[in-house]
XYZ file of N, CA, C and O in Angstrom:
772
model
N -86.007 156.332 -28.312
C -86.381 156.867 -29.603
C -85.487 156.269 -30.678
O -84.276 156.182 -30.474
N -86.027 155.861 -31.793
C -85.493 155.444 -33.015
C -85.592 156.222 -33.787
O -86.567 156.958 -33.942
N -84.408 156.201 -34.539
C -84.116 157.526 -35.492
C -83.311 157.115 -36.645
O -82.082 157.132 -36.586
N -84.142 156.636 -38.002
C -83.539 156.770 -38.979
C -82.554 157.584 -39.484
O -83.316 158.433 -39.948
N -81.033 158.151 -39.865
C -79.993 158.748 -40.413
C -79.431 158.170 -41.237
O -79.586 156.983 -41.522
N -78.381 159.273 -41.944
C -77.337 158.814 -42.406
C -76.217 159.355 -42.093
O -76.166 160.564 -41.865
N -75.028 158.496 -42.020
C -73.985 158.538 -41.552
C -73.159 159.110 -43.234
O -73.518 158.758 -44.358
N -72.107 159.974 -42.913
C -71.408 160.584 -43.740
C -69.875 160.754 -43.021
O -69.797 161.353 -41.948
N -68.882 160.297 -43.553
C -67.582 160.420 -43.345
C -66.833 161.586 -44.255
O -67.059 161.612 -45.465
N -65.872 162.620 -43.604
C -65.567 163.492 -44.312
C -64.439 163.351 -44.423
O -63.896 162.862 -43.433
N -63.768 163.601 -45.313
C -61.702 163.659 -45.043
C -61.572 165.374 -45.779
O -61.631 165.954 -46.863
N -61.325 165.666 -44.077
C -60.744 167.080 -43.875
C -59.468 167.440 -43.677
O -59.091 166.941 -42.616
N -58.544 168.126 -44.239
C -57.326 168.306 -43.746
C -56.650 166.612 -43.642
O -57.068 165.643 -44.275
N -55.764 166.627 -42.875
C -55.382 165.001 -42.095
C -56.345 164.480 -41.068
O -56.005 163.477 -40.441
N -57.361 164.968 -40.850
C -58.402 164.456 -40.219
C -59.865 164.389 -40.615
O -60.506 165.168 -41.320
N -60.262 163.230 -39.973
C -61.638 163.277 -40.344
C -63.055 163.767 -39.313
O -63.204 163.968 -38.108
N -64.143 163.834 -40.795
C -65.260 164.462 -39.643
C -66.440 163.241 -40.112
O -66.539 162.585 -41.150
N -67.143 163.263 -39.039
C -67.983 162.376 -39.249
C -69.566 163.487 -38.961
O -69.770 164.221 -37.994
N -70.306 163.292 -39.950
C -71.676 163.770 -39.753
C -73.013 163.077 -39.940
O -73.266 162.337 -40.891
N -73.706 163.327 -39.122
C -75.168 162.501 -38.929
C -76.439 163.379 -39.257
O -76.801 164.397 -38.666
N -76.940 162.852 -40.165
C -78.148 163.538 -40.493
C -79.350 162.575 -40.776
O -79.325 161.469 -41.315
N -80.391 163.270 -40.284
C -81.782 162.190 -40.275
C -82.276 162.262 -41.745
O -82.381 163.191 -42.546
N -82.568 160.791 -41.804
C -83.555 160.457 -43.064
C -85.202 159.852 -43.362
O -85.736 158.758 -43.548
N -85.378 160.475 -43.324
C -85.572 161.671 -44.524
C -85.645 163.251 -43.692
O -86.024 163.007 -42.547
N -85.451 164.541 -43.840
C -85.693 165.505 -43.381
C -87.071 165.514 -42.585
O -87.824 164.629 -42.993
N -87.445 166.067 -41.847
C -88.814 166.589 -41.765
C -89.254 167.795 -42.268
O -88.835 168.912 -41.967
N -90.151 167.497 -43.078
C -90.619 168.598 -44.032
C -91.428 169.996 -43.525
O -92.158 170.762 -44.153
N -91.132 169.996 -42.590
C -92.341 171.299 -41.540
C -91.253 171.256 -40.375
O -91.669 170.798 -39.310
N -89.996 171.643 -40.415
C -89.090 172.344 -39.711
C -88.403 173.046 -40.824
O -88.020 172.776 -41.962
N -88.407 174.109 -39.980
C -87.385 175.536 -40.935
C -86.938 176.713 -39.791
O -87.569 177.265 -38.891
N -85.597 176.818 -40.251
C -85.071 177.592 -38.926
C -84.729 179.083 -40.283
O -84.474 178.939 -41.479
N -84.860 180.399 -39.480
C -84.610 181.339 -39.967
C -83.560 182.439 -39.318
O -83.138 182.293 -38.171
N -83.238 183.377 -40.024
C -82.226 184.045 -39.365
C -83.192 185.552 -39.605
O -83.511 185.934 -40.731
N -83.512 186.180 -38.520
C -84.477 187.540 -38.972
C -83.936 188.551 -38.894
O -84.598 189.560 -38.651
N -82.530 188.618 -39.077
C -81.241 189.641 -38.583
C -81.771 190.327 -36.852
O -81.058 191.265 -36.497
N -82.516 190.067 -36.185
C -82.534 190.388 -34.942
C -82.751 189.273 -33.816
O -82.612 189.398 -32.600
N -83.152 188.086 -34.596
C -83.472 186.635 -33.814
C -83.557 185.613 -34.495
O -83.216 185.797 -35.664
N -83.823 184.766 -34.290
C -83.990 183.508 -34.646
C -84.980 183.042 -34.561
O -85.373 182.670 -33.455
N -85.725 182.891 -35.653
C -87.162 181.620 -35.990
C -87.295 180.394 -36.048
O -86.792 180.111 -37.135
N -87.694 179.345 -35.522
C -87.576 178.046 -36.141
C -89.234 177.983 -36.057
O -89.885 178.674 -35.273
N -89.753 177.130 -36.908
C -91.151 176.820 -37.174
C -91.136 175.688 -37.217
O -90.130 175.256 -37.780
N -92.130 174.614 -36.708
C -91.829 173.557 -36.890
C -93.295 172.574 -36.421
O -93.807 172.929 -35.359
N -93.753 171.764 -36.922
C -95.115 170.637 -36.249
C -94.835 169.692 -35.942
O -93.716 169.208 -36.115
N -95.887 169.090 -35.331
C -95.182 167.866 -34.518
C -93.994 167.170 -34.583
O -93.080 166.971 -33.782
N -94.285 166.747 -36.071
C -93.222 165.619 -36.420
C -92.226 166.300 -36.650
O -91.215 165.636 -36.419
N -91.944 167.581 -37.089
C -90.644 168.112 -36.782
C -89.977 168.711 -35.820
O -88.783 169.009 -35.790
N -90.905 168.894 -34.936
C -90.522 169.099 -33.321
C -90.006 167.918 -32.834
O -89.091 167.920 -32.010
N -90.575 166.768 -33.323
C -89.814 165.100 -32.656
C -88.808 165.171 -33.048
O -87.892 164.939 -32.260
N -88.496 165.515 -34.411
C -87.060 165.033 -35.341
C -85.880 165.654 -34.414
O -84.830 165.138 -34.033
N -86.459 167.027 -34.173
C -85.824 167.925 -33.700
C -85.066 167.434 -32.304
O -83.855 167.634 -32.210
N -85.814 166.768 -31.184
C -85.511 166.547 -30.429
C -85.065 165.080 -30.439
O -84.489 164.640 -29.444
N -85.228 164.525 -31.191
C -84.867 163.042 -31.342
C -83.291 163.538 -31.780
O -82.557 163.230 -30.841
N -82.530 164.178 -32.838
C -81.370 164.875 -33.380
C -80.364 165.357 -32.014
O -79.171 165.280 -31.720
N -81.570 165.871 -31.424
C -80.794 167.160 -30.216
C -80.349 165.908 -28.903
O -79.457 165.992 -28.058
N -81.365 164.768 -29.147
C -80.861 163.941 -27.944
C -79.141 163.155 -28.509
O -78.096 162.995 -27.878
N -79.517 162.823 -29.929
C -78.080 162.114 -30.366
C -77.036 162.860 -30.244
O -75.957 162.351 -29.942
N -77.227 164.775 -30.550
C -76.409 165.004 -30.185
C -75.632 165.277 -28.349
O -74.733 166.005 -27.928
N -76.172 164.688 -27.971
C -76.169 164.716 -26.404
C -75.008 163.702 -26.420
O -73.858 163.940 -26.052
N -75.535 162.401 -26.957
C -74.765 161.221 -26.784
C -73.537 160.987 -27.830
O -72.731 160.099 -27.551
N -73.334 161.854 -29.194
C -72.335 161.534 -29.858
C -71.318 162.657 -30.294
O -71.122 163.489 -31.180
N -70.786 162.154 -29.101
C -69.246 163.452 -28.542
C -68.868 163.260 -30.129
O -69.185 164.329 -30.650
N -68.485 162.633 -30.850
C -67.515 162.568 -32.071
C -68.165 162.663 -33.353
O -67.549 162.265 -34.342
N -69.393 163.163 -33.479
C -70.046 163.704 -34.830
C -70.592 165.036 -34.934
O -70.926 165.610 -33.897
N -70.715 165.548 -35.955
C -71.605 167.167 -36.307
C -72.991 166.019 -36.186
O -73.084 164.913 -36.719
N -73.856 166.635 -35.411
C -75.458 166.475 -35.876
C -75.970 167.762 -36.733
O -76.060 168.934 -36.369
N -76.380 166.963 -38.415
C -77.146 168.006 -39.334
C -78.214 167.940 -39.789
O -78.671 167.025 -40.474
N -78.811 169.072 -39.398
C -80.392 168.716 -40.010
C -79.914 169.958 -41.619
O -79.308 171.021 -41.756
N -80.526 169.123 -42.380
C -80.309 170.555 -43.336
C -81.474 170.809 -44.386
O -81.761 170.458 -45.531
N -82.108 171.795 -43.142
C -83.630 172.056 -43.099
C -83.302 173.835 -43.994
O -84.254 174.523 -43.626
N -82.647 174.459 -44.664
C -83.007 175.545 -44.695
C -83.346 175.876 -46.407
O -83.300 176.991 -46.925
N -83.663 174.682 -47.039
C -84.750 174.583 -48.101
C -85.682 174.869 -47.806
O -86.301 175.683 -48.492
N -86.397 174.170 -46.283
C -87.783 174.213 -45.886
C -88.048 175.898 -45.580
O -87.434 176.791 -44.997
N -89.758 175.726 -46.581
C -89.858 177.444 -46.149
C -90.697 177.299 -44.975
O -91.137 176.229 -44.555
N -90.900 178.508 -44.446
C -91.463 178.949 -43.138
C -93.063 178.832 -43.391
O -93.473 178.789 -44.551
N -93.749 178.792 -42.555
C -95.629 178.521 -42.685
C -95.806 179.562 -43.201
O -95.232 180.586 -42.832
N -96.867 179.493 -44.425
C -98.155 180.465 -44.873
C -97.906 181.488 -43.556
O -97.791 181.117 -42.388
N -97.830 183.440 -44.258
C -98.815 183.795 -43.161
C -97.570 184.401 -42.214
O -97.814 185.303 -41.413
N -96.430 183.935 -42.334
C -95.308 184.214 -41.397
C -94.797 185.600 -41.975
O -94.674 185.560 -43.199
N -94.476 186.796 -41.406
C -93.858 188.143 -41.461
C -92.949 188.379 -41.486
O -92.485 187.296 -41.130
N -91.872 189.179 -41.674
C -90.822 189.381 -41.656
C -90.246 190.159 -41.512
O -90.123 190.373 -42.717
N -89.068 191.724 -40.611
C -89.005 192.795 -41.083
C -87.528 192.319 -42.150
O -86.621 191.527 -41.896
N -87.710 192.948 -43.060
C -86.383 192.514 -43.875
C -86.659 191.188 -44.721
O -87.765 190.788 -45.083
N -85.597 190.677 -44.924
C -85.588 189.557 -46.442
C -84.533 188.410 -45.304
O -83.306 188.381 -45.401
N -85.336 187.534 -44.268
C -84.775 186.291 -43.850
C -84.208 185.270 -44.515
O -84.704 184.569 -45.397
N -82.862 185.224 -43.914
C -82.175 184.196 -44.138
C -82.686 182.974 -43.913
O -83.183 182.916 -42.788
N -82.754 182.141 -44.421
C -82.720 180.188 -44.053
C -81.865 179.528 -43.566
O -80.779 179.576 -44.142
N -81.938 178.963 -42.770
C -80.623 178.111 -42.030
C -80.859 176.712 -42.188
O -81.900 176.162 -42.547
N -79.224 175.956 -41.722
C -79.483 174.713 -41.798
C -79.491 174.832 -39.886
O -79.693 175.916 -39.338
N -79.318 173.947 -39.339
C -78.589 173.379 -37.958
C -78.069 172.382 -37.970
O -78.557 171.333 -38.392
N -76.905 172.545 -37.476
C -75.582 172.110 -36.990
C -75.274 171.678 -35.619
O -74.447 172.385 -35.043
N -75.974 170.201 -34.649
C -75.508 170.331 -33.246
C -74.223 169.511 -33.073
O -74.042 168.393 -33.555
N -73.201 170.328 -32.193
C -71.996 169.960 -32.232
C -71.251 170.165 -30.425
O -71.091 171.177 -29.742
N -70.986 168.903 -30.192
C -70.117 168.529 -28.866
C -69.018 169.404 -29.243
O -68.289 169.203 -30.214
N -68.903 170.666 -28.206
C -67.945 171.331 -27.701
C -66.389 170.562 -27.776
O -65.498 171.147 -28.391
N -66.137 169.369 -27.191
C -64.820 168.579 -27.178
C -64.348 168.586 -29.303
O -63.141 168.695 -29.518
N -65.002 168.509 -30.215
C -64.650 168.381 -31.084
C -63.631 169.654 -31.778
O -62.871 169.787 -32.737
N -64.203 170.543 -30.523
C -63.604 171.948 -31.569
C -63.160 171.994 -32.757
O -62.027 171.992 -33.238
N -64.570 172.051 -33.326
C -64.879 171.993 -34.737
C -64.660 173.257 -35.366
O -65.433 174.106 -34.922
N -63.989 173.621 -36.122
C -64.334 175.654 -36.419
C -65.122 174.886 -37.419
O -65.028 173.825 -38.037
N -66.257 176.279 -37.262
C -67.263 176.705 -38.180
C -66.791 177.296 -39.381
O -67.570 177.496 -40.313
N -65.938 177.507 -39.427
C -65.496 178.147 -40.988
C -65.243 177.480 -41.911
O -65.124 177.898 -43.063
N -65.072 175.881 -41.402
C -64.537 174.650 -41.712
C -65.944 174.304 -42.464
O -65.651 173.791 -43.544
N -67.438 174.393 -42.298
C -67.989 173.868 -42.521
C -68.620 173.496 -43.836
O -69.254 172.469 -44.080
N -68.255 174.822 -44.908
C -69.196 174.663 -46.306
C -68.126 173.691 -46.800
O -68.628 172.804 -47.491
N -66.587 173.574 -46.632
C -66.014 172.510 -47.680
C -66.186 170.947 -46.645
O -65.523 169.957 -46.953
N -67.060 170.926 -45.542
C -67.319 169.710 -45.166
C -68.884 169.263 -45.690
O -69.264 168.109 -45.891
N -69.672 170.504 -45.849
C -71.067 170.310 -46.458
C -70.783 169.595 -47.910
O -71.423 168.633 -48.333
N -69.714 170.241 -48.585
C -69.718 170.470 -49.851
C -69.013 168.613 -50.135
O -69.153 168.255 -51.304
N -68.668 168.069 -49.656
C -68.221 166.583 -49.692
C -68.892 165.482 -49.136
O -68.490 164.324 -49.251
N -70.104 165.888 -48.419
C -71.421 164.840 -47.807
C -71.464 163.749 -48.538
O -70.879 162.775 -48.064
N -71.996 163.622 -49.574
C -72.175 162.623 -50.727
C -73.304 162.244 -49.991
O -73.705 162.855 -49.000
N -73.937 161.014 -50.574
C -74.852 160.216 -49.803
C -75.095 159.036 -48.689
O -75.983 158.186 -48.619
N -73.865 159.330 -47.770
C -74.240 158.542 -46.979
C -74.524 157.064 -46.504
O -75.129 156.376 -47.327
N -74.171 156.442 -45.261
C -74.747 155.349 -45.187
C -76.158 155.097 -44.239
O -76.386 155.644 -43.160
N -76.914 154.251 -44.850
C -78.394 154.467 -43.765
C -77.827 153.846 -42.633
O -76.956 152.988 -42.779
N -78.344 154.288 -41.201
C -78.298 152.983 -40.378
C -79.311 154.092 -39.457
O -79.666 155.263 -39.593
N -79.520 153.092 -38.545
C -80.567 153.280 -37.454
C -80.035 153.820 -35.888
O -79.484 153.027 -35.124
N -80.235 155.046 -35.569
C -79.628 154.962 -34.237
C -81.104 155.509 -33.607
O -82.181 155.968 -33.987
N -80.116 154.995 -31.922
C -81.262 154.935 -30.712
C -80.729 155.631 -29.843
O -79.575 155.724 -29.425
N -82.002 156.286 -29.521
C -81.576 157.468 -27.764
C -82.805 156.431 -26.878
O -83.526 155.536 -27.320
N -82.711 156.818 -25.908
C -83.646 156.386 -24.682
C -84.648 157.585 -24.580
O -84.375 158.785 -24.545
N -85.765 157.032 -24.545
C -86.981 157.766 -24.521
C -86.836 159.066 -23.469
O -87.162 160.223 -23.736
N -86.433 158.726 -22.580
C -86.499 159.881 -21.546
C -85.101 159.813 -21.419
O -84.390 159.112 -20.699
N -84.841 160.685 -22.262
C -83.127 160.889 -22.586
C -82.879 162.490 -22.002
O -81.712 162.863 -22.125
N -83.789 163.448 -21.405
C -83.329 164.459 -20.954
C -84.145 164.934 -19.455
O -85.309 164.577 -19.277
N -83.531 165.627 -18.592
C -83.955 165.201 -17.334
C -85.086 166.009 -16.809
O -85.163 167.111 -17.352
N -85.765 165.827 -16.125
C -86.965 166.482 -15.634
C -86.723 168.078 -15.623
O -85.660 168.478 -15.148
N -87.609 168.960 -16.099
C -87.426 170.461 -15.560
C -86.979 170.907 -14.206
O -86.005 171.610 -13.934
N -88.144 170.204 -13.151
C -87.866 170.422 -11.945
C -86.250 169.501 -11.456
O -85.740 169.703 -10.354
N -85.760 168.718 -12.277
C -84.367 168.025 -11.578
C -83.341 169.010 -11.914
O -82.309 169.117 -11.251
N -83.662 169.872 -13.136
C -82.235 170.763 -13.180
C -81.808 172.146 -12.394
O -82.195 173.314 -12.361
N -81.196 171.663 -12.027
C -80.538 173.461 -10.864
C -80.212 174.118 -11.868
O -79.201 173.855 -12.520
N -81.528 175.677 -12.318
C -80.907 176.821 -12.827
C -79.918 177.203 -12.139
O -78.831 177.280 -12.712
N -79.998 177.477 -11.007
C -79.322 178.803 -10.072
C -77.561 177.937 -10.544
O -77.073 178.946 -11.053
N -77.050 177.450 -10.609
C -75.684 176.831 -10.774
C -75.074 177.692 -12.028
O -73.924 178.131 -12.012
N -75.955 177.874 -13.079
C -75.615 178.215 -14.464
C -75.157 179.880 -14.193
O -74.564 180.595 -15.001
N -75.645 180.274 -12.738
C -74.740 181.758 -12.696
C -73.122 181.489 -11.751
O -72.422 182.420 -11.351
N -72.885 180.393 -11.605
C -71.825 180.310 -11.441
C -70.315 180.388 -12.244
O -70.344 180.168 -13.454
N -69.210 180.645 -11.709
C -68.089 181.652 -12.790
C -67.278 179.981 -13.195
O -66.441 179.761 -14.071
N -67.801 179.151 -12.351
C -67.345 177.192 -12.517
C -68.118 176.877 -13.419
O -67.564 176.201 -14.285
N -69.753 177.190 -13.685
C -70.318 176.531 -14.582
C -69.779 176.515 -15.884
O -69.338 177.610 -16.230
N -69.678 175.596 -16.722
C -69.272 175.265 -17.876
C -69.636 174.770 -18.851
O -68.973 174.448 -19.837
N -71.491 174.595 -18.524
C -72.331 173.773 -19.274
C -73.283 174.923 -20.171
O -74.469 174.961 -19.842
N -72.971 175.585 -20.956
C -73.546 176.765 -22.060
C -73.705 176.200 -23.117
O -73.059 175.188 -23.388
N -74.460 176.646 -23.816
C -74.772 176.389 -25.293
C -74.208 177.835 -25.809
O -74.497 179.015 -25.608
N -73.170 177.052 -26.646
C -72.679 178.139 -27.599
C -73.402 178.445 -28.698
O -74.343 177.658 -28.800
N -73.361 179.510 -29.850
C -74.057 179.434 -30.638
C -72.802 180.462 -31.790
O -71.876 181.164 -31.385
N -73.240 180.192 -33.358
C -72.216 180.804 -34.188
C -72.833 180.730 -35.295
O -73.667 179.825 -35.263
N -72.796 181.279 -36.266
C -73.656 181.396 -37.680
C -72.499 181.426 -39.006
O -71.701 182.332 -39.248
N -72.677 180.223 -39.708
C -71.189 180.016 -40.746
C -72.235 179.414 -42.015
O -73.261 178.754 -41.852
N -71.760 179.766 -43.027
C -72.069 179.106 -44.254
C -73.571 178.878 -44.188
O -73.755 177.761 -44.671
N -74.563 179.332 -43.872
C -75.937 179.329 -43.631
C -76.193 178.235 -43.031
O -76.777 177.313 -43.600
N -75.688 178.167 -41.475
C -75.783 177.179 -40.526
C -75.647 177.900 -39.128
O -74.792 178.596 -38.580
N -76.880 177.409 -38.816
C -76.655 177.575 -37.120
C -75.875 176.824 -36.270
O -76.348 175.697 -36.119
N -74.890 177.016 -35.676
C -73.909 176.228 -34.742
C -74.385 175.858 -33.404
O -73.923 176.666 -32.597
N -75.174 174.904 -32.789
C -75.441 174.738 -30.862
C -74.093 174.154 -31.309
O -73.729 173.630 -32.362
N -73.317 174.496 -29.845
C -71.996 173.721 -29.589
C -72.001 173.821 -28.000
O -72.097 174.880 -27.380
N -71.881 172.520 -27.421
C -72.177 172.413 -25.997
C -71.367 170.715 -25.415
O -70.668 169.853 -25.947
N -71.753 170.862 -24.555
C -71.716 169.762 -23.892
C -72.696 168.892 -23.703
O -73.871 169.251 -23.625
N -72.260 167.499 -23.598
C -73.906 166.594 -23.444
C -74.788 167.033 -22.348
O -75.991 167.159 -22.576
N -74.185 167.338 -20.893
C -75.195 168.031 -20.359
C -75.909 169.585 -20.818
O -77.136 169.603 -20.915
N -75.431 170.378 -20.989
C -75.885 171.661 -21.989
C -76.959 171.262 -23.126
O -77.977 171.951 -23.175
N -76.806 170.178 -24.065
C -77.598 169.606 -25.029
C -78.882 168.897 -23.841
O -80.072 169.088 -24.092
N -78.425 168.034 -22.488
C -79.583 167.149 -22.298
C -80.642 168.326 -21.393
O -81.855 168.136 -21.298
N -80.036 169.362 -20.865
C -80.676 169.921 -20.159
C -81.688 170.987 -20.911
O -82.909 170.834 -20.897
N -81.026 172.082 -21.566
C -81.672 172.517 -22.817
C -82.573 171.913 -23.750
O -83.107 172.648 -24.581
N -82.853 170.547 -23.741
C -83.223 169.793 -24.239
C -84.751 169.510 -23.988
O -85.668 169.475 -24.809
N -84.772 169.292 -22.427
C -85.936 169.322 -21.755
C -87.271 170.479 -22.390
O -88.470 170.201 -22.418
N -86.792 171.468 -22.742
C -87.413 172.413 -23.478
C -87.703 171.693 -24.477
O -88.834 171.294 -24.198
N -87.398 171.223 -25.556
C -87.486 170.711 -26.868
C -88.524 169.576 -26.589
O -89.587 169.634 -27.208
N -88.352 168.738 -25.874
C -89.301 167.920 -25.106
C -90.567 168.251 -24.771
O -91.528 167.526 -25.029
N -90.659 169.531 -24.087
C -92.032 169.936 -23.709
C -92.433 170.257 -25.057
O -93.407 169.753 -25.615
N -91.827 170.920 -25.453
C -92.365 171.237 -27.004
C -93.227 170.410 -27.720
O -94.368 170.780 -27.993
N -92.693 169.095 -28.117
C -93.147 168.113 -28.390
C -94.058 167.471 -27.587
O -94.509 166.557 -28.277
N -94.625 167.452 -26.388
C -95.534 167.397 -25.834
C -96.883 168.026 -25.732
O -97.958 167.684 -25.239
N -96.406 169.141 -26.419
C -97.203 170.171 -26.336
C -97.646 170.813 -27.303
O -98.532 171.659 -27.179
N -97.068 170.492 -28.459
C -97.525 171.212 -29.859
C -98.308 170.236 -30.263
O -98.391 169.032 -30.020
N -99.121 171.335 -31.231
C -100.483 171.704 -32.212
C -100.106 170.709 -33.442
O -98.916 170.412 -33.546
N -100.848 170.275 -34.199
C -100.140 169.976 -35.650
C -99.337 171.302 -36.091
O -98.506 171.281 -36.999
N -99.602 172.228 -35.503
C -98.429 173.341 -35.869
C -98.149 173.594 -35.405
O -98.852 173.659 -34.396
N -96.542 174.238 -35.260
C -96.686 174.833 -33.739
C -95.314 176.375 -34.429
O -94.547 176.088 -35.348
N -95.299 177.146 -34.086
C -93.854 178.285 -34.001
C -92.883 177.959 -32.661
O -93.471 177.808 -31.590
N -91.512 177.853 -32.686
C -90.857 178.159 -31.708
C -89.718 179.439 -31.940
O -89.001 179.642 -32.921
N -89.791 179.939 -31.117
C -88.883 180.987 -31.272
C -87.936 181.330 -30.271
O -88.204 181.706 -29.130
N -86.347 181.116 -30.977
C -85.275 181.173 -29.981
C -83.954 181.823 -30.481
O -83.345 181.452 -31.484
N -83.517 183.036 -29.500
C -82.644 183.443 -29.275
C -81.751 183.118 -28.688
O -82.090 182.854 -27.534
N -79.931 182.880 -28.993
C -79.105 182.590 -28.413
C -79.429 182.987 -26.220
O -79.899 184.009 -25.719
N -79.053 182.013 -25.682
C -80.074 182.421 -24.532
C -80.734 182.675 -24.041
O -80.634 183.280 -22.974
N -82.099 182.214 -24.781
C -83.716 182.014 -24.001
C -83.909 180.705 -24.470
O -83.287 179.890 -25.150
N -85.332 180.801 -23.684
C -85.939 179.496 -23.573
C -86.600 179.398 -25.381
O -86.396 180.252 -26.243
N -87.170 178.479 -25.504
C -87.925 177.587 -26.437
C -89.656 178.209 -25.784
O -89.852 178.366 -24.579
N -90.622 178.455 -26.740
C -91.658 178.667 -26.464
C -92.514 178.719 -27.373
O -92.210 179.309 -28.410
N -93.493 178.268 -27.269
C -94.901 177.634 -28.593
C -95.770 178.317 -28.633
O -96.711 178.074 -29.388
C-alpha cells in the first residue's frame, strides 16, 4: 500500500517527536467520543486510509501516527444520547512512551509538514485464522492495545504486533464495506460493520 503523508518534526522539551499524518485527510472518517463508547464512521476510502495509517503504525516504532479527523462530522441520520465529542486519532508504538498530556503543545507546533510517500506491504497484517487468541489470556502476554483520551485525541498505543494483529479487523473492514459503512469500537472489542 502507498500512502501519501506528511512528515512533521517537533522540538519538545530536549527531545524530539516526529509525526505522520496522511495527505490529504479522508473526508468520510470521523471518530466520536459518546461518553459511553466510541464511534468511528467511516466509507470505503476512509476505512483504507484507516488501515493503510494503522499498518504504518505497525512499522514506525519512532513516530505518533495522526489522523486528525475530528473536524469530520459523523453521517446524516446518526443519534446520540448526549452532545458527542469529536476526536482526532493518535496511533502510537508503546516503546516511545509518549505521555499523552504532552500532546496539544505537540499538535499545537505541526506546521505544515514535509510531503513524502510511504509504503506498507499489501498484506501487511496476518490472517485471522494465523492469530492465537487463546495466548492474549496469558499473565506473559504483552501484546494489548492500550487506549487514553488527551486533548481531543484518541491514543492506540501498542506494539507492532498488537497494531498488526488488531489490524486484521480493520482489513476485513475494508473488504467488506458498503460505500458506507459504521464501525463501532470500544477499548477491547472487536471492529464491526
Amino acid at each position: 500500500m502507498r500512502q501519501r503523508v506528511r512528515i512533521h518534526r517537533v522540538r519538545l522539551g530536549g527531545s524530539g517527536v516526529r509525526v505522520v499524518r496522511p495527505a490529504p485527510v479522508a473526508a468520510r472518517l470521523a471518530l466520536r467520543d459518546d461518553h459511553h463508547w466510541l464511534s468511528m464512521y467511516a466509507d470505503r476510502d476512509g476505512a483504507a486510509q484507516l488501515a493503510a495509517m494503522w499498518a504504518l503504525a505497525a512499522r514506525s516504532a519512532r513516530s505518533l501516527v495522526h489522523l486528525p479527523i475530528r473536524a469530520n462530522p459523523a453521517p446524516d441520520g446518526v443519534v446520540s444520547d448526549g452532545e458527542p465529542v469529536s476526536l482526532d486519532l493518535v496511533l502510537v508504538h508503546h516503546s516511545l512512551q509518549f505521555r499523552t498530556a504532552s500532546w496539544r503543545q505537540v499538535r499545537a507546533r505541526l506546521g505544515s509538514g514535509e510531503p513524502h510517500t510511504a509504503a506498507t506491504p499489501d498484506h501487511d497484517f496476518p490472517d485471522e485464522a494465523a492469530i492465537d487468541h487463546q495466548r492474549r489470556e496469558y499473565r506473559t502476554y504483552r501484546d494489548h492495545l492500550g487506549f487514553d483520551i488527551a486533548a481531543h485525541a484518541l491514543f492506540v498505543v501498542g506494539s507492532s504486533t498488537a497494531f498488526r494483529e488488531h489490524g486484521t479487523a480493520l482489513r476485513s473492514l475494508v473488504d467488506e464495506a458498503r460505500p458506507l459503512c459504521t464501525a463501532t469500537r470500544t477499548p477491547g472489542t472487536s471492529v464491526s460493520s
